[in-house]
Amino acid sequence: MFACVFSLTVSRLRTRLSLVAGTLLFGLALTTGMAGAATLPPFTVAVISLASDPRYASRQLERAYPEHPGGRVLDAARMAVEDSAMELQEEGVVLKLRDVQLADAQALPKVLAELKLARVQHIIADLPPEVLSALVQQAPTALNGAMVLNVSSDSDALRNEACSGAMLHTYPSRQMLTDSLAQYLAARNWRKLLLLQGPLPADQLQAAAMVSSAKRYGLKILQTKPFKLSGDPRERDLFNTRLLTNEREHDVVAVMDSHGEFARTLPYATQWPRPVLGSSGLMAMAWHPQWERNGGPQISRRFQKLSNRPMQSQDWAAWIALKAVVAGLVGNPKADISQQLKQLRGGELFVDGNKGPRLSFRSWDGQLRQPVLLGHGDGIVGLAPLEGVLHPTEVMDTLGMDQKESKCRMRP
Amino acid sequence: MFKVFTNSRQSRICSLRSLLGMFACRSLSATVLAFALGATTARAVPANRVYVSSEKDNKIYVFDTQGQRVSAIDVCQRPRHMMFNADHSQIYVCCGDGNALGLVDTVSGKMTGSLPLDNSPEIFGLSPDGKIVYATIEDDSIMGAYDLQSKKKLFEVKVGGEPEGILVMPDGKHAYVTSEVANVVHYIDLTARKIVKNIRVGTRPRRFALTPDGKELWVSNELSANVSIVSTADQKVIHTIKFKIKGIRDTDITPVGMTLGADGKSVWVGLGKANHVAELDVATREVRKTVLVGKRAWGLAPHPDGKTLYVTNGMSDDMTLVDVVGGKAIRTVPVGRVPHSVLVQP
């Protein structure tokens, strides 16, 4: 529910205060602006996350597993509001942010009722798949039409059988991430994989995506082995990194570990000198603070300045999500939410994500097509789609579910 | 300022007139400076030169007009946009990581001083009298104005995110600035020091070219694969030129650099990821030809004789010499890492 319900930690309070200040400043800038008098009522975008999201527990943040979020995405949304100020001012549009931290999915009806009163129709969702699913089912009715932008879930199901016409995804799907890795491996001719899979449901989903990407790009998974975090000598074949990797034939070790603790122990700890990829080592990511092309340093620097931490993939996804909201409003701020959704999913509107090409949403599942960075903690070694990968119409659609494979039948 | 060639003269004069003492000696420096400048203009500017800034080598590489490497000049960190001063005795080079404008003496082939700018400057323009530098400052989203003589910042104007291209009108009263994030061109009144109008153009607008009559401002839109033409009379977009290249998808055509052709009748545009440059006809607004060059072609400059165009290829670390009439690449020569801009001295 709304933040005031919860006891505020000092840092959260600071965020909120600066947000209020940001909104105020933004309002001032508008009143002193020289063009486009604000005639429209202000638009409010809600940024919804879970109050007690374990990803944001302080100890968890301290571990800083690669590709896990580095903090809540509100700052990234704020940055996008600041970036868009001038463009919105021209349209006479005022955009505000509202930070909403839910207790759980049960709290949704009440929260949505409050958002309706505040005339909110745009939601940036930083939620686990099950809560996101509940939100996207309830929001369109509760808010009289809604646009939900998923900025942190990689769930393939939410983009296929469980998709929604009201949802857009700016975070890459798991299939996009594993396709990117597979393209890289195929381009290097590192075709034989040992797949290590953790016990969590998310690990299984990652492994399933990796298997289908391997098939797509002609890679061979020689063996799939389960791993487990343990110190029990009776099951050491499940956790000892040398025992797990002692066959010689594989070129690379792909580790599917949504939790991150096991994967962290694997690079340089294998029996044979083999690169590690997946949840550590070489990883596929939406953003990396060391991306130095296409104006990358500019947004990374702006984010660091605003948030005192490096920009991560989830931050990039939230930033570009808000820019997509802006793209939907600019040019036709009076369009209703379903028109905005149709335009965005129709591929007529583009956003600039500082990753090279202009980006648009796929009409079939609402996924933002985008280049995926391939890198490690230290830097970037490649960009998917890899050079030489071909597609009849749009090469970025070689990542993730293409139109013909998509199981999504929902349209806005 | 002008350290190398003023200091020696200054010290000599100071020692000659030691009776005057330090104070008087300092007060002389302006006179000495003027003398030194006069001396510079009297010295011949080296002819037959092409200068290329290399973002990652912190150098300006010097070639002859045939593309033979002559020398290299050490400059400030991450040199990008360059301009000659009026008599070409100096090159001003904007250093993105050095946060300064490097002052390069073309005769001695050395950087002789610098003008401090703000964080991450990219492109700049000069006032008609050559005294004021107007630079786009990427990190602070401002256009800054700096005095070359006093080396002081004069003022700044807040603009949209990631400002890049800048063009100061010949009368010095207005400037145009692109904002890559806000997708607008700002029309700035330099006297009132404020934005007069925001002109909505394409996605990620980058650079400018002004037609010789001063009536049309051409703007490259990197992510819309087109060029917007803005009327400088009423600040409205009056036309859009879309690029199409056979065998290349729209999303791979990313126009950035622009320059007027030597005769002023055409505009050349670097098409970035498409690895081509295009020649546009100013009168008919049509694409005359496209020429295959190197990877991520951004910077370009024509030889005043109208025969050759020099194109810097940022991702293949080289420069392509294009035969303007024949519409073909003549040769491509290696430059240092990430070449940005190019200047030609016939």
PDB file of N, CA, C and O in Angstrom, chain A residues 269-327:
ATOM      1  N   ALA A 269      36.637 -22.140 -10.765  1.00  0.00           N
ATOM      2  CA  ALA A 269      36.609 -23.227  -9.787  1.00  0.00           C
ATOM      3  C   ALA A 269      36.153 -24.531 -10.429  1.00  0.00           C
ATOM      4  O   ALA A 269      35.806 -25.482  -9.746  1.00  0.00           O
ATOM      5  N   THR A 270      36.153 -24.560 -11.766  1.00  0.00           N
ATOM      6  CA  THR A 270      35.743 -25.768 -12.474  1.00  0.00           C
ATOM      7  C   THR A 270      36.931 -26.734 -12.554  1.00  0.00           C
ATOM      8  O   THR A 270      38.083 -26.336 -12.352  1.00  0.00           O
ATOM      9  N   GLN A 271      36.645 -27.982 -12.861  1.00  0.00           N
ATOM     10  CA  GLN A 271      37.729 -28.968 -12.971  1.00  0.00           C
ATOM     11  C   GLN A 271      38.673 -28.623 -14.126  1.00  0.00           C
ATOM     12  O   GLN A 271      39.874 -28.691 -13.993  1.00  0.00           O
ATOM     13  N   TRP A 272      38.092 -28.285 -15.246  1.00  0.00           N
ATOM     14  CA  TRP A 272      38.885 -27.964 -16.436  1.00  0.00           C
ATOM     15  C   TRP A 272      38.757 -26.479 -16.732  1.00  0.00           C
ATOM     16  O   TRP A 272      37.793 -25.860 -16.303  1.00  0.00           O
ATOM     17  N   PRO A 273      39.721 -25.950 -17.463  1.00  0.00           N
ATOM     18  CA  PRO A 273      39.614 -24.505 -17.759  1.00  0.00           C
ATOM     19  C   PRO A 273      38.494 -24.225 -18.774  1.00  0.00           C
ATOM     20  O   PRO A 273      38.714 -24.315 -19.975  1.00  0.00           O
ATOM     21  N   ARG A 274      37.317 -23.981 -18.280  1.00  0.00           N
ATOM     22  CA  ARG A 274      36.157 -23.739 -19.151  1.00  0.00           C
ATOM     23  C   ARG A 274      35.446 -22.457 -18.709  1.00  0.00           C
ATOM     24  O   ARG A 274      35.229 -22.268 -17.515  1.00  0.00           O
ATOM     25  N   PRO A 275      35.064 -21.617 -19.669  1.00  0.00           N
ATOM     26  CA  PRO A 275      34.317 -20.409 -19.287  1.00  0.00           C
ATOM     27  C   PRO A 275      32.954 -20.756 -18.670  1.00  0.00           C
ATOM     28  O   PRO A 275      32.354 -21.770 -19.034  1.00  0.00           O
ATOM     29  N   VAL A 276      32.508 -19.912 -17.766  1.00  0.00           N
ATOM     30  CA  VAL A 276      31.206 -20.052 -17.129  1.00  0.00           C
ATOM     31  C   VAL A 276      30.290 -18.964 -17.691  1.00  0.00           C
ATOM     32  O   VAL A 276      30.738 -17.841 -17.949  1.00  0.00           O
ATOM     33  N   LEU A 277      29.023 -19.284 -17.887  1.00  0.00           N
ATOM     34  CA  LEU A 277      28.081 -18.273 -18.366  1.00  0.00           C
ATOM     35  C   LEU A 277      26.698 -18.542 -17.799  1.00  0.00           C
ATOM     36  O   LEU A 277      26.461 -19.609 -17.240  1.00  0.00           O
ATOM     37  N   GLY A 278      25.827 -17.600 -17.945  1.00  0.00           N
ATOM     38  CA  GLY A 278      24.455 -17.738 -17.451  1.00  0.00           C
ATOM     39  C   GLY A 278      24.233 -16.814 -16.276  1.00  0.00           C
ATOM     40  O   GLY A 278      23.977 -15.625 -16.461  1.00  0.00           O
ATOM     41  N   SER A 279      24.377 -17.336 -15.050  1.00  0.00           N
ATOM     42  CA  SER A 279      24.118 -16.524 -13.860  1.00  0.00           C
ATOM     43  C   SER A 279      25.386 -15.944 -13.247  1.00  0.00           C
ATOM     44  O   SER A 279      25.332 -15.253 -12.231  1.00  0.00           O
ATOM     45  N   SER A 280      26.519 -16.276 -13.829  1.00  0.00           N
ATOM     46  CA  SER A 280      27.756 -15.559 -13.503  1.00  0.00           C
ATOM     47  C   SER A 280      28.668 -15.723 -14.711  1.00  0.00           C
ATOM     48  O   SER A 280      28.296 -16.375 -15.676  1.00  0.00           O
ATOM     49  N   GLY A 281      29.860 -15.135 -14.645  1.00  0.00           N
ATOM     50  CA  GLY A 281      30.712 -15.173 -15.827  1.00  0.00           C
ATOM     51  C   GLY A 281      30.083 -14.353 -16.930  1.00  0.00           C
ATOM     52  O   GLY A 281      29.655 -13.218 -16.701  1.00  0.00           O
ATOM     53  N   LEU A 282      29.978 -14.914 -18.122  1.00  0.00           N
ATOM     54  CA  LEU A 282      29.355 -14.187 -19.237  1.00  0.00           C
ATOM     55  C   LEU A 282      27.838 -14.166 -19.059  1.00  0.00           C
ATOM     56  O   LEU A 282      27.213 -15.225 -18.937  1.00  0.00           O
ATOM     57  N   MET A 283      27.281 -12.968 -19.026  1.00  0.00           N
ATOM     58  CA  MET A 283      25.846 -12.844 -18.799  1.00  0.00           C
ATOM     59  C   MET A 283      25.199 -11.960 -19.861  1.00  0.00           C
ATOM     60  O   MET A 283      25.849 -11.092 -20.435  1.00  0.00           O
ATOM     61  N   ALA A 284      23.907 -12.212 -20.086  1.00  0.00           N
ATOM     62  CA  ALA A 284      23.136 -11.373 -21.012  1.00  0.00           C
ATOM     63  C   ALA A 284      22.382 -10.340 -20.190  1.00  0.00           C
ATOM     64  O   ALA A 284      21.754 -10.699 -19.199  1.00  0.00           O
ATOM     65  N   MET A 285      22.461  -9.081 -20.589  1.00  0.00           N
ATOM     66  CA  MET A 285      21.869  -8.037 -19.749  1.00  0.00           C
ATOM     67  C   MET A 285      21.243  -6.916 -20.579  1.00  0.00           C
ATOM     68  O   MET A 285      21.682  -6.621 -21.680  1.00  0.00           O
ATOM     69  N   ALA A 286      20.238  -6.300 -19.959  1.00  0.00           N
ATOM     70  CA  ALA A 286      19.593  -5.159 -20.612  1.00  0.00           C
ATOM     71  C   ALA A 286      20.491  -3.931 -20.560  1.00  0.00           C
ATOM     72  O   ALA A 286      20.478  -3.102 -21.458  1.00  0.00           O
ATOM     73  N   TRP A 287      21.293  -3.812 -19.489  1.00  0.00           N
ATOM     74  CA  TRP A 287      22.151  -2.636 -19.357  1.00  0.00           C
ATOM     75  C   TRP A 287      23.403  -2.980 -18.568  1.00  0.00           C
ATOM     76  O   TRP A 287      23.394  -3.905 -17.746  1.00  0.00           O
ATOM     77  N   HIS A 288      24.455  -2.263 -18.823  1.00  0.00           N
ATOM     78  CA  HIS A 288      25.696  -2.405 -18.060  1.00  0.00           C
ATOM     79  C   HIS A 288      26.278  -0.992 -17.940  1.00  0.00           C
ATOM     80  O   HIS A 288      26.363  -0.279 -18.939  1.00  0.00           O
ATOM     81  N   PRO A 289      26.665  -0.601 -16.714  1.00  0.00           N
ATOM     82  CA  PRO A 289      27.133   0.788 -16.557  1.00  0.00           C
ATOM     83  C   PRO A 289      28.399   1.107 -17.355  1.00  0.00           C
ATOM     84  O   PRO A 289      28.747   2.278 -17.497  1.00  0.00           O
ATOM     85  N   GLN A 290      29.061   0.082 -17.879  1.00  0.00           N
ATOM     86  CA  GLN A 290      30.251   0.349 -18.694  1.00  0.00           C
ATOM     87  C   GLN A 290      29.964   0.356 -20.195  1.00  0.00           C
ATOM     88  O   GLN A 290      30.899   0.354 -20.995  1.00  0.00           O
ATOM     89  N   TRP A 291      28.691   0.323 -20.586  1.00  0.00           N
ATOM     90  CA  TRP A 291      28.369   0.408 -22.023  1.00  0.00           C
ATOM     91  C   TRP A 291      28.787   1.787 -22.520  1.00  0.00           C
ATOM     92  O   TRP A 291      28.291   2.807 -22.038  1.00  0.00           O
ATOM     93  N   GLU A 292      29.732   1.834 -23.453  1.00  0.00           N
ATOM     94  CA  GLU A 292      30.299   3.143 -23.769  1.00  0.00           C
ATOM     95  C   GLU A 292      29.893   3.688 -25.127  1.00  0.00           C
ATOM     96  O   GLU A 292      30.320   4.762 -25.508  1.00  0.00           O
ATOM     97  N   ARG A 293      29.051   2.953 -25.833  1.00  0.00           N
ATOM     98  CA  ARG A 293      28.608   3.483 -27.121  1.00  0.00           C
ATOM     99  C   ARG A 293      27.202   4.077 -27.019  1.00  0.00           C
ATOM    100  O   ARG A 293      26.524   3.933 -26.026  1.00  0.00           O
ATOM    101  N   ASN A 294      26.788   4.733 -28.103  1.00  0.00           N
ATOM    102  CA  ASN A 294      25.412   5.240 -28.227  1.00  0.00           C
ATOM    103  C   ASN A 294      24.983   6.133 -27.061  1.00  0.00           C
ATOM    104  O   ASN A 294      23.836   6.081 -26.620  1.00  0.00           O
ATOM    105  N   GLY A 295      25.909   6.912 -26.553  1.00  0.00           N
ATOM    106  CA  GLY A 295      25.556   7.807 -25.449  1.00  0.00           C
ATOM    107  C   GLY A 295      25.323   7.074 -24.143  1.00  0.00           C
ATOM    108  O   GLY A 295      24.722   7.619 -23.218  1.00  0.00           O
ATOM    109  N   GLY A 296      25.788   5.829 -24.037  1.00  0.00           N
ATOM    110  CA  GLY A 296      25.631   5.059 -22.802  1.00  0.00           C
ATOM    111  C   GLY A 296      26.176   5.764 -21.570  1.00  0.00           C
ATOM    112  O   GLY A 296      25.483   5.852 -20.547  1.00  0.00           O
ATOM    113  N   PRO A 297      27.416   6.277 -21.649  1.00  0.00           N
ATOM    114  CA  PRO A 297      27.966   6.929 -20.446  1.00  0.00           C
ATOM    115  C   PRO A 297      27.096   8.076 -19.946  1.00  0.00           C
ATOM    116  O   PRO A 297      27.057   8.342 -18.755  1.00  0.00           O
ATOM    117  N   GLN A 298      26.387   8.755 -20.854  1.00  0.00           N
ATOM    118  CA  GLN A 298      25.587   9.896 -20.417  1.00  0.00           C
ATOM    119  C   GLN A 298      24.493   9.447 -19.454  1.00  0.00           C
ATOM    120  O   GLN A 298      24.310  10.041 -18.404  1.00  0.00           O
ATOM    121  N   ILE A 299      23.775   8.367 -19.819  1.00  0.00           N
ATOM    122  CA  ILE A 299      22.685   7.984 -18.906  1.00  0.00           C
ATOM    123  C   ILE A 299      23.247   7.302 -17.669  1.00  0.00           C
ATOM    124  O   ILE A 299      22.738   7.507 -16.574  1.00  0.00           O
ATOM    125  N   SER A 300      24.317   6.541 -17.809  1.00  0.00           N
ATOM    126  CA  SER A 300      24.897   5.911 -16.622  1.00  0.00           C
ATOM    127  C   SER A 300      25.382   6.961 -15.639  1.00  0.00           C
ATOM    128  O   SER A 300      25.209   6.837 -14.429  1.00  0.00           O
ATOM    129  N   ARG A 301      25.989   8.002 -16.168  1.00  0.00           N
ATOM    130  CA  ARG A 301      26.502   9.079 -15.322  1.00  0.00           C
ATOM    131  C   ARG A 301      25.351   9.837 -14.650  1.00  0.00           C
ATOM    132  O   ARG A 301      25.403  10.144 -13.472  1.00  0.00           O
ATOM    133  N   ARG A 302      24.318  10.124 -15.441  1.00  0.00           N
ATOM    134  CA  ARG A 302      23.165  10.842 -14.856  1.00  0.00           C
ATOM    135  C   ARG A 302      22.545  10.016 -13.730  1.00  0.00           C
ATOM    136  O   ARG A 302      22.184  10.536 -12.687  1.00  0.00           O
ATOM    137  N   PHE A 303      22.456   8.700 -13.975  1.00  0.00           N
ATOM    138  CA  PHE A 303      21.837   7.854 -12.967  1.00  0.00           C
ATOM    139  C   PHE A 303      22.693   7.774 -11.701  1.00  0.00           C
ATOM    140  O   PHE A 303      22.184   7.871 -10.587  1.00  0.00           O
ATOM    141  N   GLN A 304      23.965   7.605 -11.890  1.00  0.00           N
ATOM    142  CA  GLN A 304      24.887   7.537 -10.754  1.00  0.00           C
ATOM    143  C   GLN A 304      24.782   8.808  -9.904  1.00  0.00           C
ATOM    144  O   GLN A 304      24.766   8.754  -8.675  1.00  0.00           O
ATOM    145  N   LYS A 305      24.675   9.928 -10.585  1.00  0.00           N
ATOM    146  CA  LYS A 305      24.593  11.209  -9.899  1.00  0.00           C
ATOM    147  C   LYS A 305      23.302  11.313  -9.075  1.00  0.00           C
ATOM    148  O   LYS A 305      23.296  11.789  -7.952  1.00  0.00           O
ATOM    149  N   LEU A 306      22.242  10.803  -9.666  1.00  0.00           N
ATOM    150  CA  LEU A 306      20.931  10.913  -9.040  1.00  0.00           C
ATOM    151  C   LEU A 306      20.772   9.919  -7.902  1.00  0.00           C
ATOM    152  O   LEU A 306      20.138  10.187  -6.893  1.00  0.00           O
ATOM    153  N   SER A 307      21.366   8.744  -8.071  1.00  0.00           N
ATOM    154  CA  SER A 307      21.009   7.622  -7.215  1.00  0.00           C
ATOM    155  C   SER A 307      22.173   7.101  -6.371  1.00  0.00           C
ATOM    156  O   SER A 307      21.977   6.245  -5.518  1.00  0.00           O
ATOM    157  N   ASN A 308      23.358   7.593  -6.636  1.00  0.00           N
ATOM    158  CA  ASN A 308      24.547   7.139  -5.912  1.00  0.00           C
ATOM    159  C   ASN A 308      24.821   5.653  -6.037  1.00  0.00           C
ATOM    160  O   ASN A 308      25.322   5.018  -5.111  1.00  0.00           O
ATOM    161  N   ARG A 309      24.417   5.070  -7.132  1.00  0.00           N
ATOM    162  CA  ARG A 309      24.769   3.683  -7.407  1.00  0.00           C
ATOM    163  C   ARG A 309      24.780   3.484  -8.913  1.00  0.00           C
ATOM    164  O   ARG A 309      24.180   4.289  -9.639  1.00  0.00           O
ATOM    165  N   PRO A 310      25.474   2.442  -9.391  1.00  0.00           N
ATOM    166  CA  PRO A 310      25.532   2.252 -10.847  1.00  0.00           C
ATOM    167  C   PRO A 310      24.171   1.846 -11.416  1.00  0.00           C
ATOM    168  O   PRO A 310      23.375   1.223 -10.719  1.00  0.00           O
ATOM    169  N   MET A 311      23.947   2.202 -12.648  1.00  0.00           N
ATOM    170  CA  MET A 311      22.680   1.863 -13.308  1.00  0.00           C
ATOM    171  C   MET A 311      22.673   0.384 -13.696  1.00  0.00           C
ATOM    172  O   MET A 311      23.594  -0.102 -14.338  1.00  0.00           O
ATOM    173  N   GLN A 312      21.615  -0.318 -13.299  1.00  0.00           N
ATOM    174  CA  GLN A 312      21.496  -1.748 -13.611  1.00  0.00           C
ATOM    175  C   GLN A 312      20.400  -1.978 -14.645  1.00  0.00           C
ATOM    176  O   GLN A 312      19.660  -1.061 -14.980  1.00  0.00           O
ATOM    177  N   SER A 313      20.269  -3.230 -15.060  1.00  0.00           N
ATOM    178  CA  SER A 313      19.293  -3.564 -16.106  1.00  0.00           C
ATOM    179  C   SER A 313      17.871  -3.138 -15.739  1.00  0.00           C
ATOM    180  O   SER A 313      17.135  -2.605 -16.566  1.00  0.00           O
ATOM    181  N   GLN A 314      17.485  -3.390 -14.479  1.00  0.00           N
ATOM    182  CA  GLN A 314      16.117  -3.043 -14.063  1.00  0.00           C
ATOM    183  C   GLN A 314      15.915  -1.528 -14.085  1.00  0.00           C
ATOM    184  O   GLN A 314      14.818  -1.045 -14.401  1.00  0.00           O
ATOM    185  N   ASP A 315      16.977  -0.789 -13.760  1.00  0.00           N
ATOM    186  CA  ASP A 315      16.879   0.670 -13.802  1.00  0.00           C
ATOM    187  C   ASP A 315      16.691   1.142 -15.242  1.00  0.00           C
ATOM    188  O   ASP A 315      15.882   2.026 -15.526  1.00  0.00           O
ATOM    189  N   TRP A 316      17.466   0.529 -16.139  1.00  0.00           N
ATOM    190  CA  TRP A 316      17.334   0.895 -17.551  1.00  0.00           C
ATOM    191  C   TRP A 316      15.902   0.618 -18.012  1.00  0.00           C
ATOM    192  O   TRP A 316      15.276   1.444 -18.689  1.00  0.00           O
ATOM    193  N   ALA A 317      15.375  -0.561 -17.606  1.00  0.00           N
ATOM    194  CA  ALA A 317      14.029  -0.953 -18.047  1.00  0.00           C
ATOM    195  C   ALA A 317      12.979   0.028 -17.518  1.00  0.00           C
ATOM    196  O   ALA A 317      12.017   0.358 -18.219  1.00  0.00           O
ATOM    197  N   ALA A 318      13.166   0.509 -16.281  1.00  0.00           N
ATOM    198  CA  ALA A 318      12.200   1.456 -15.716  1.00  0.00           C
ATOM    199  C   ALA A 318      12.320   2.809 -16.404  1.00  0.00           C
ATOM    200  O   ALA A 318      11.325   3.485 -16.684  1.00  0.00           O
ATOM    201  N   TRP A 319      13.557   3.196 -16.690  1.00  0.00           N
ATOM    202  CA  TRP A 319      13.800   4.475 -17.356  1.00  0.00           C
ATOM    203  C   TRP A 319      13.157   4.487 -18.745  1.00  0.00           C
ATOM    204  O   TRP A 319      12.430   5.417 -19.121  1.00  0.00           O
ATOM    205  N   ILE A 320      13.382   3.397 -19.491  1.00  0.00           N
ATOM    206  CA  ILE A 320      12.851   3.365 -20.859  1.00  0.00           C
ATOM    207  C   ILE A 320      11.327   3.180 -20.822  1.00  0.00           C
ATOM    208  O   ILE A 320      10.625   3.649 -21.721  1.00  0.00           O
ATOM    209  N   ALA A 321      10.812   2.535 -19.771  1.00  0.00           N
ATOM    210  CA  ALA A 321       9.357   2.366 -19.640  1.00  0.00           C
ATOM    211  C   ALA A 321       8.699   3.736 -19.524  1.00  0.00           C
ATOM    212  O   ALA A 321       7.693   4.019 -20.179  1.00  0.00           O
ATOM    213  N   LEU A 322       9.281   4.583 -18.703  1.00  0.00           N
ATOM    214  CA  LEU A 322       8.692   5.912 -18.558  1.00  0.00           C
ATOM    215  C   LEU A 322       8.830   6.710 -19.848  1.00  0.00           C
ATOM    216  O   LEU A 322       7.947   7.484 -20.232  1.00  0.00           O
ATOM    217  N   LYS A 323       9.955   6.481 -20.541  1.00  0.00           N
ATOM    218  CA  LYS A 323      10.096   7.164 -21.832  1.00  0.00           C
ATOM    219  C   LYS A 323       9.051   6.670 -22.833  1.00  0.00           C
ATOM    220  O   LYS A 323       8.615   7.421 -23.709  1.00  0.00           O
ATOM    221  N   ALA A 324       8.661   5.400 -22.698  1.00  0.00           N
ATOM    222  CA  ALA A 324       7.614   4.877 -23.584  1.00  0.00           C
ATOM    223  C   ALA A 324       6.274   5.526 -23.250  1.00  0.00           C
ATOM    224  O   ALA A 324       5.486   5.851 -24.146  1.00  0.00           O
ATOM    225  N   VAL A 325       6.012   5.703 -21.950  1.00  0.00           N
ATOM    226  CA  VAL A 325       4.787   6.404 -21.542  1.00  0.00           C
ATOM    227  C   VAL A 325       4.768   7.796 -22.177  1.00  0.00           C
ATOM    228  O   VAL A 325       3.761   8.230 -22.741  1.00  0.00           O
ATOM    229  N   VAL A 326       5.915   8.464 -22.120  1.00  0.00           N
ATOM    230  CA  VAL A 326       6.022   9.808 -22.696  1.00  0.00           C
ATOM    231  C   VAL A 326       5.782   9.759 -24.201  1.00  0.00           C
ATOM    232  O   VAL A 326       5.033  10.569 -24.751  1.00  0.00           O
ATOM    233  N   ALA A 327       6.380   8.768 -24.857  1.00  0.00           N
ATOM    234  CA  ALA A 327       6.194   8.650 -26.312  1.00  0.00           C
ATOM    235  C   ALA A 327       4.716   8.474 -26.646  1.00  0.00           C
ATOM    236  O   ALA A 327       4.236   8.967 -27.666  1.00  0.00           O
TER     237      ALA A 327
END
